[in-house]
mmCIF file of C-alpha atoms in Angstrom:
data_model
loop_
_atom_site.group_PDB
_atom_site.id
_atom_site.type_symbol
_atom_site.label_atom_id
_atom_site.label_comp_id
_atom_site.label_asym_id
_atom_site.label_seq_id
_atom_site.Cartn_x
_atom_site.Cartn_y
_atom_site.Cartn_z
ATOM 1 C CA ASP A 1 4.034 -1.044 10.560
ATOM 2 C CA ILE A 2 0.492 -0.989 11.917
ATOM 3 C CA GLN A 3 -0.288 -3.965 14.120
ATOM 4 C CA MET A 4 -3.809 -5.371 14.115
ATOM 5 C CA THR A 5 -4.899 -7.249 17.229
ATOM 6 C CA GLN A 6 -8.075 -9.304 17.214
ATOM 7 C CA SER A 7 -9.906 -10.505 20.283
ATOM 8 C CA PRO A 8 -10.815 -13.012 21.324
ATOM 9 C CA SER A 9 -8.549 -15.436 19.435
ATOM 10 C CA SER A 10 -11.358 -17.962 19.576
ATOM 11 C CA LEU A 11 -14.873 -18.179 20.850
ATOM 12 C CA SER A 12 -17.497 -20.848 21.237
ATOM 13 C CA ALA A 13 -21.081 -19.979 20.489
ATOM 14 C CA SER A 14 -24.421 -21.602 19.773
ATOM 15 C CA VAL A 15 -26.674 -21.331 16.767
ATOM 16 C CA GLY A 16 -28.800 -18.241 17.203
ATOM 17 C CA ASP A 17 -26.308 -16.403 19.399
ATOM 18 C CA ARG A 18 -25.293 -12.809 18.774
ATOM 19 C CA VAL A 19 -21.532 -12.752 18.372
ATOM 20 C CA THR A 20 -19.195 -9.785 18.536
ATOM 21 C CA MET A 21 -15.476 -9.711 17.924
ATOM 22 C CA THR A 22 -13.057 -6.823 17.990
ATOM 23 C CA CYS A 23 -10.054 -5.596 16.050
ATOM 24 C CA ARG A 24 -7.691 -2.956 17.379
ATOM 25 C CA ALA A 25 -5.121 -1.064 15.337
ATOM 26 C CA SER A 26 -1.830 0.111 16.837
ATOM 27 C CA GLN A 27 -2.444 3.540 15.333
ATOM 28 C CA ALA A 28 -5.388 5.322 13.794
ATOM 29 C CA ILE A 29 -6.492 3.990 10.421
ATOM 30 C CA SER A 30 -9.635 6.076 9.878
ATOM 31 C CA ASN A 31 -12.158 3.605 8.434
ATOM 32 C CA TYR A 32 -9.742 1.749 6.156
ATOM 33 C CA LEU A 33 -10.641 -1.629 7.579
ATOM 34 C CA ALA A 34 -11.947 -4.804 5.986
ATOM 35 C CA TRP A 35 -13.297 -8.041 7.444
ATOM 36 C CA PHE A 36 -12.982 -11.499 5.898
ATOM 37 C CA GLN A 37 -14.451 -14.915 6.649
ATOM 38 C CA GLN A 38 -12.402 -18.033 5.960
ATOM 39 C CA LYS A 39 -13.461 -21.653 6.172
ATOM 40 C CA PRO A 40 -10.926 -24.493 6.239
ATOM 41 C CA GLY A 41 -9.338 -25.145 2.865
ATOM 42 C CA LYS A 42 -11.140 -22.228 1.241
ATOM 43 C CA ALA A 43 -10.183 -18.752 0.129
ATOM 44 C CA PRO A 44 -11.097 -15.850 2.382
ATOM 45 C CA LYS A 45 -14.446 -14.290 1.586
ATOM 46 C CA PRO A 46 -14.702 -10.511 1.852
ATOM 47 C CA LEU A 47 -17.503 -9.436 4.176
ATOM 48 C CA ILE A 48 -17.076 -5.753 4.929
ATOM 49 C CA TYR A 49 -15.013 -2.856 3.614
ATOM 50 C CA ALA A 50 -14.536 0.677 4.897
ATOM 51 C CA ALA A 51 -15.317 -0.626 8.382
ATOM 52 C CA SER A 52 -19.069 -0.806 7.943
ATOM 53 C CA TYR A 53 -20.041 -1.407 4.307
ATOM 54 C CA LEU A 54 -21.264 -4.864 3.373
ATOM 55 C CA GLN A 55 -19.786 -6.463 0.296
ATOM 56 C CA SER A 56 -22.316 -7.330 -2.367
ATOM 57 C CA GLY A 57 -24.209 -10.496 -1.532
ATOM 58 C CA VAL A 58 -23.218 -10.603 2.137
ATOM 59 C CA PRO A 59 -26.248 -11.113 4.376
ATOM 60 C CA SER A 60 -27.325 -8.297 6.660
ATOM 61 C CA LYS A 61 -26.754 -10.417 9.776
ATOM 62 C CA PHE A 62 -23.153 -9.236 9.461
ATOM 63 C CA SER A 63 -22.367 -5.706 10.533
ATOM 64 C CA GLY A 64 -19.232 -3.733 11.165
ATOM 65 C CA SER A 65 -18.540 -0.590 13.084
ATOM 66 C CA GLY A 66 -15.726 1.557 14.344
ATOM 67 C CA SER A 67 -13.256 4.171 13.271
ATOM 68 C CA GLY A 68 -9.777 5.200 14.277
ATOM 69 C CA THR A 69 -8.296 2.310 16.232
ATOM 70 C CA ASP A 70 -11.207 0.200 17.469
ATOM 71 C CA PHE A 71 -13.504 -1.877 15.296
ATOM 72 C CA THR A 72 -16.104 -4.581 15.761
ATOM 73 C CA LEU A 73 -17.706 -7.275 13.650
ATOM 74 C CA THR A 74 -21.078 -8.533 14.792
ATOM 75 C CA ILE A 75 -23.072 -11.522 13.616
ATOM 76 C CA SER A 76 -26.627 -10.958 14.755
ATOM 77 C CA SER A 77 -27.813 -14.565 14.795
ATOM 78 C CA LEU A 78 -25.161 -17.216 14.318
ATOM 79 C CA GLN A 79 -25.986 -19.927 11.802
ATOM 80 C CA PRO A 80 -24.156 -23.197 11.091
ATOM 81 C CA GLU A 81 -22.550 -21.760 7.964
ATOM 82 C CA ASP A 82 -20.993 -18.925 10.015
ATOM 83 C CA PHE A 83 -18.593 -21.165 11.930
ATOM 84 C CA ALA A 84 -15.262 -20.039 10.499
ATOM 85 C CA THR A 85 -12.239 -17.859 11.165
ATOM 86 C CA TYR A 86 -12.639 -14.114 10.782
ATOM 87 C CA TYR A 87 -9.806 -11.738 9.904
ATOM 88 C CA CYS A 88 -9.569 -7.969 9.921
ATOM 89 C CA GLN A 89 -7.195 -6.063 7.649
ATOM 90 C CA GLN A 90 -6.098 -2.451 7.583
ATOM 91 C CA TYR A 91 -5.463 -0.770 4.247
ATOM 92 C CA ASN A 92 -4.768 2.718 5.537
ATOM 93 C CA SER A 93 -1.043 2.514 4.944
ATOM 94 C CA TYR A 94 1.515 0.097 3.552
ATOM 95 C CA PRO A 95 2.360 -2.525 4.489
ATOM 96 C CA TRP A 96 -1.246 -3.613 4.739
ATOM 97 C CA THR A 97 -1.627 -5.875 7.736
ATOM 98 C CA PHE A 98 -4.054 -8.515 8.978
ATOM 99 C CA GLY A 99 -5.119 -9.455 12.449
ATOM 100 C CA GLN A 100 -4.299 -12.949 13.653
ATOM 101 C CA GLY A 101 -7.907 -14.078 13.317
ATOM 102 C CA THR A 102 -10.844 -15.000 15.540
ATOM 103 C CA LYS A 103 -12.011 -18.592 15.230
ATOM 104 C CA VAL A 104 -15.717 -19.113 15.863
ATOM 105 C CA ASP A 105 -16.666 -22.676 16.699
ATOM 106 C CA ILE A 106 -19.647 -24.553 17.990
ATOM 107 C CA LYS A 107 -20.340 -24.612 21.719
ATOM 108 C CA GLU B 1 -19.528 -12.854 -12.339
ATOM 109 C CA VAL B 2 -16.036 -12.004 -11.140
ATOM 110 C CA GLN B 3 -13.535 -14.820 -11.603
ATOM 111 C CA LEU B 4 -9.920 -14.885 -10.493
ATOM 112 C CA LEU B 5 -7.950 -17.993 -11.390
ATOM 113 C CA GLU B 6 -4.420 -18.402 -10.094
ATOM 114 C CA SER B 7 -1.865 -20.710 -11.643
ATOM 115 C CA GLY B 8 1.852 -21.379 -11.610
ATOM 116 C CA GLY B 9 2.375 -22.806 -8.141
ATOM 117 C CA GLY B 10 4.528 -25.816 -7.477
ATOM 118 C CA LEU B 11 7.392 -27.413 -5.603
ATOM 119 C CA LEU B 12 10.839 -25.979 -5.973
ATOM 120 C CA GLN B 13 14.157 -25.765 -4.193
ATOM 121 C CA PRO B 14 15.430 -22.797 -2.170
ATOM 122 C CA GLY B 15 16.919 -20.147 -4.412
ATOM 123 C CA GLY B 16 14.612 -20.985 -7.270
ATOM 124 C CA SER B 17 12.210 -18.796 -9.226
ATOM 125 C CA LEU B 18 8.554 -19.026 -10.101
ATOM 126 C CA ARG B 19 5.981 -16.849 -11.789
ATOM 127 C CA LEU B 20 2.396 -16.900 -10.593
ATOM 128 C CA SER B 21 -0.437 -15.775 -12.819
ATOM 129 C CA CYS B 22 -3.980 -14.706 -12.022
ATOM 130 C CA ALA B 23 -6.431 -14.601 -14.913
ATOM 131 C CA ALA B 24 -9.260 -12.181 -14.231
ATOM 132 C CA SER B 25 -12.693 -11.892 -15.810
ATOM 133 C CA GLY B 26 -16.099 -10.424 -15.110
ATOM 134 C CA PHE B 27 -15.006 -6.880 -14.333
ATOM 135 C CA THR B 28 -13.077 -3.991 -15.862
ATOM 136 C CA PHE B 29 -9.650 -5.247 -14.852
ATOM 137 C CA SER B 30 -7.709 -2.071 -15.568
ATOM 138 C CA SER B 31 -9.921 -0.053 -13.224
ATOM 139 C CA TYR B 32 -8.952 -1.962 -10.110
ATOM 140 C CA ALA B 33 -5.875 -2.292 -7.967
ATOM 141 C CA MET B 34 -4.945 -5.923 -7.402
ATOM 142 C CA SER B 35 -3.089 -7.681 -4.618
ATOM 143 C CA TRP B 36 -1.322 -10.895 -3.750
ATOM 144 C CA VAL B 37 -1.904 -12.300 -0.264
ATOM 145 C CA ARG B 38 -0.355 -15.473 1.096
ATOM 146 C CA GLN B 39 -1.109 -17.962 3.819
ATOM 147 C CA ALA B 40 1.518 -20.312 5.166
ATOM 148 C CA PRO B 41 0.265 -23.769 6.188
ATOM 149 C CA GLY B 42 -1.817 -23.481 9.352
ATOM 150 C CA LYS B 43 -1.101 -19.753 9.694
ATOM 151 C CA GLY B 44 -2.908 -16.475 9.160
ATOM 152 C CA LEU B 45 -3.067 -14.183 6.174
ATOM 153 C CA GLU B 46 -0.134 -12.042 5.058
ATOM 154 C CA TRP B 47 -0.389 -9.241 2.515
ATOM 155 C CA VAL B 48 2.405 -9.534 -0.041
ATOM 156 C CA SER B 49 1.985 -6.850 -2.703
ATOM 157 C CA THR B 50 -0.455 -4.492 -4.422
ATOM 158 C CA ILE B 51 -0.374 -2.887 -7.851
ATOM 159 C CA SER B 52 -2.477 0.030 -9.054
ATOM 160 C CA GLY B 53 -4.905 -0.319 -11.930
ATOM 161 C CA SER B 54 -2.525 1.271 -14.400
ATOM 162 C CA GLY B 55 0.449 -0.633 -13.011
ATOM 163 C CA GLY B 56 2.212 2.600 -12.178
ATOM 164 C CA ARG B 57 2.405 2.013 -8.441
ATOM 165 C CA THR B 58 3.534 -1.104 -6.639
ATOM 166 C CA ASP B 59 4.030 -1.859 -2.950
ATOM 167 C CA TYR B 60 5.522 -4.844 -1.151
ATOM 168 C CA VAL B 61 5.892 -6.300 2.307
ATOM 169 C CA ASP B 62 9.490 -5.894 3.465
ATOM 170 C CA SER B 63 10.192 -9.635 3.502
ATOM 171 C CA VAL B 64 9.805 -9.899 -0.302
ATOM 172 C CA LYS B 65 11.210 -6.549 -1.444
ATOM 173 C CA GLY B 66 13.940 -7.059 -4.000
ATOM 174 C CA ARG B 67 12.919 -10.677 -4.575
ATOM 175 C CA PHE B 68 9.296 -10.501 -5.784
ATOM 176 C CA THR B 69 7.866 -8.349 -8.571
ATOM 177 C CA ILE B 70 4.174 -7.729 -9.108
ATOM 178 C CA SER B 71 2.995 -6.774 -12.571
ATOM 179 C CA ARG B 72 -0.095 -6.817 -14.721
ATOM 180 C CA ASP B 73 -1.066 -6.991 -18.372
ATOM 181 C CA ASN B 74 -4.332 -5.134 -18.705
ATOM 182 C CA SER B 75 -4.719 -6.251 -22.332
ATOM 183 C CA LYS B 76 -4.702 -9.850 -21.130
ATOM 184 C CA THR B 77 -6.542 -9.088 -17.838
ATOM 185 C CA THR B 78 -3.851 -10.992 -16.008
ATOM 186 C CA LEU B 79 -1.950 -10.305 -12.797
ATOM 187 C CA TYR B 80 1.503 -11.730 -12.180
ATOM 188 C CA LEU B 81 3.900 -12.319 -9.319
ATOM 189 C CA GLN B 82 7.496 -13.045 -10.254
ATOM 190 C CA MET B 83 9.153 -14.736 -7.301
ATOM 191 C CA ASN B 84 12.959 -15.022 -7.216
ATOM 192 C CA SER B 85 15.444 -16.232 -4.609
ATOM 193 C CA LEU B 86 12.723 -18.267 -2.961
ATOM 194 C CA ARG B 87 13.100 -19.328 0.651
ATOM 195 C CA ALA B 88 11.452 -22.009 2.751
ATOM 196 C CA GLU B 89 9.488 -19.299 4.538
ATOM 197 C CA ASP B 90 7.830 -18.345 1.243
ATOM 198 C CA THR B 91 5.957 -21.646 1.338
ATOM 199 C CA ALA B 92 2.276 -20.726 1.287
ATOM 200 C CA VAL B 93 -0.935 -20.629 -0.653
ATOM 201 C CA TYR B 94 -0.865 -17.467 -2.731
ATOM 202 C CA PHE B 95 -4.166 -15.728 -3.395
ATOM 203 C CA CYS B 96 -4.796 -12.966 -5.874
ATOM 204 C CA ALA B 97 -7.430 -10.481 -4.841
ATOM 205 C CA LYS B 98 -9.246 -7.529 -6.251
ATOM 206 C CA VAL B 99 -8.705 -4.746 -3.725
ATOM 207 C CA ASN B 100 -11.858 -4.519 -1.603
ATOM 208 C CA GLY B 101 -13.352 -7.306 -3.677
ATOM 209 C CA ASP B 102 -13.206 -10.921 -4.726
ATOM 210 C CA TRP B 103 -10.400 -13.394 -4.149
ATOM 211 C CA GLY B 104 -9.176 -16.318 -6.196
ATOM 212 C CA GLN B 105 -8.945 -19.842 -4.847
ATOM 213 C CA GLY B 106 -5.187 -19.750 -4.452
ATOM 214 C CA THR B 107 -2.171 -21.635 -5.709
ATOM 215 C CA LEU B 108 0.270 -23.511 -3.487
ATOM 216 C CA VAL B 109 3.960 -22.700 -3.563
ATOM 217 C CA THR B 110 6.233 -25.077 -1.697
ATOM 218 C CA VAL B 111 9.908 -24.276 -1.273
ATOM 219 C CA SER B 112 11.851 -27.223 0.035
ATOM 220 C CA SER B 113 15.088 -29.073 -0.581
#
C-alpha cells in the first residue's frame, strides 16, 4: 500500500499569512493526488484534484503543486474560514490512501 | 447542483448487517465512479471502496474485503454499501463521494454491544 505522510501535523498561523503544507507518497503516484479541507463536524470539501487543478468554486488562494512523490498545498492569504484540517489522498493505485491530516489553527 | 444524501446508518451489535444508501442528483450518475469513505470518531479519513460508473469494477480496502459490498443502481441514481459481519472498528461516519468531486454529509454507523 502507498503511505501518504503529511507535514506538519499541525500549524499555527495568523490571518493574512501564506501557508504551505506538504504531502509525501511512499512511492511515485504521478499527479494522482487530491486535497481536501474538513471543518469540525462537516464533510470533507474537495479542493484540488490531479495535484494542481482547482475544483469548481474553490477560490484561487488555494494552489497545489508537485508530481511523483512530493506535493504541496499553499494558501496564499489565510482567512478565518480557512482554519480547518487538510488531507491529501492518492488515487494512483488501490487501496487509495489518505494522509493523516494537517490541522491549521489560529496563532 | 450536485446532491449526495446518505442514509441507513444506525446502532447495531457486532456481527450485524446494515445497508447504506446514497441518493445522488444533479449530475449524470452513471458516468461517474463513486466511493465510500469513512471516518472513525476523532480520526482521519479512510477510503473504503470504489465502484466504476457501469458497476463493472469494484475495489475495497483489505479490512472490509469479504464483508462489505459496494453496488449501484444507475436507474435509481443510488449508491449502496452492504455491510455484513460488522465489528466495533467499523464504527465511523460513512461518506459517499463522487470520485474527484462532491461528498455527501455522511451517516453514522455505530457497532457496539
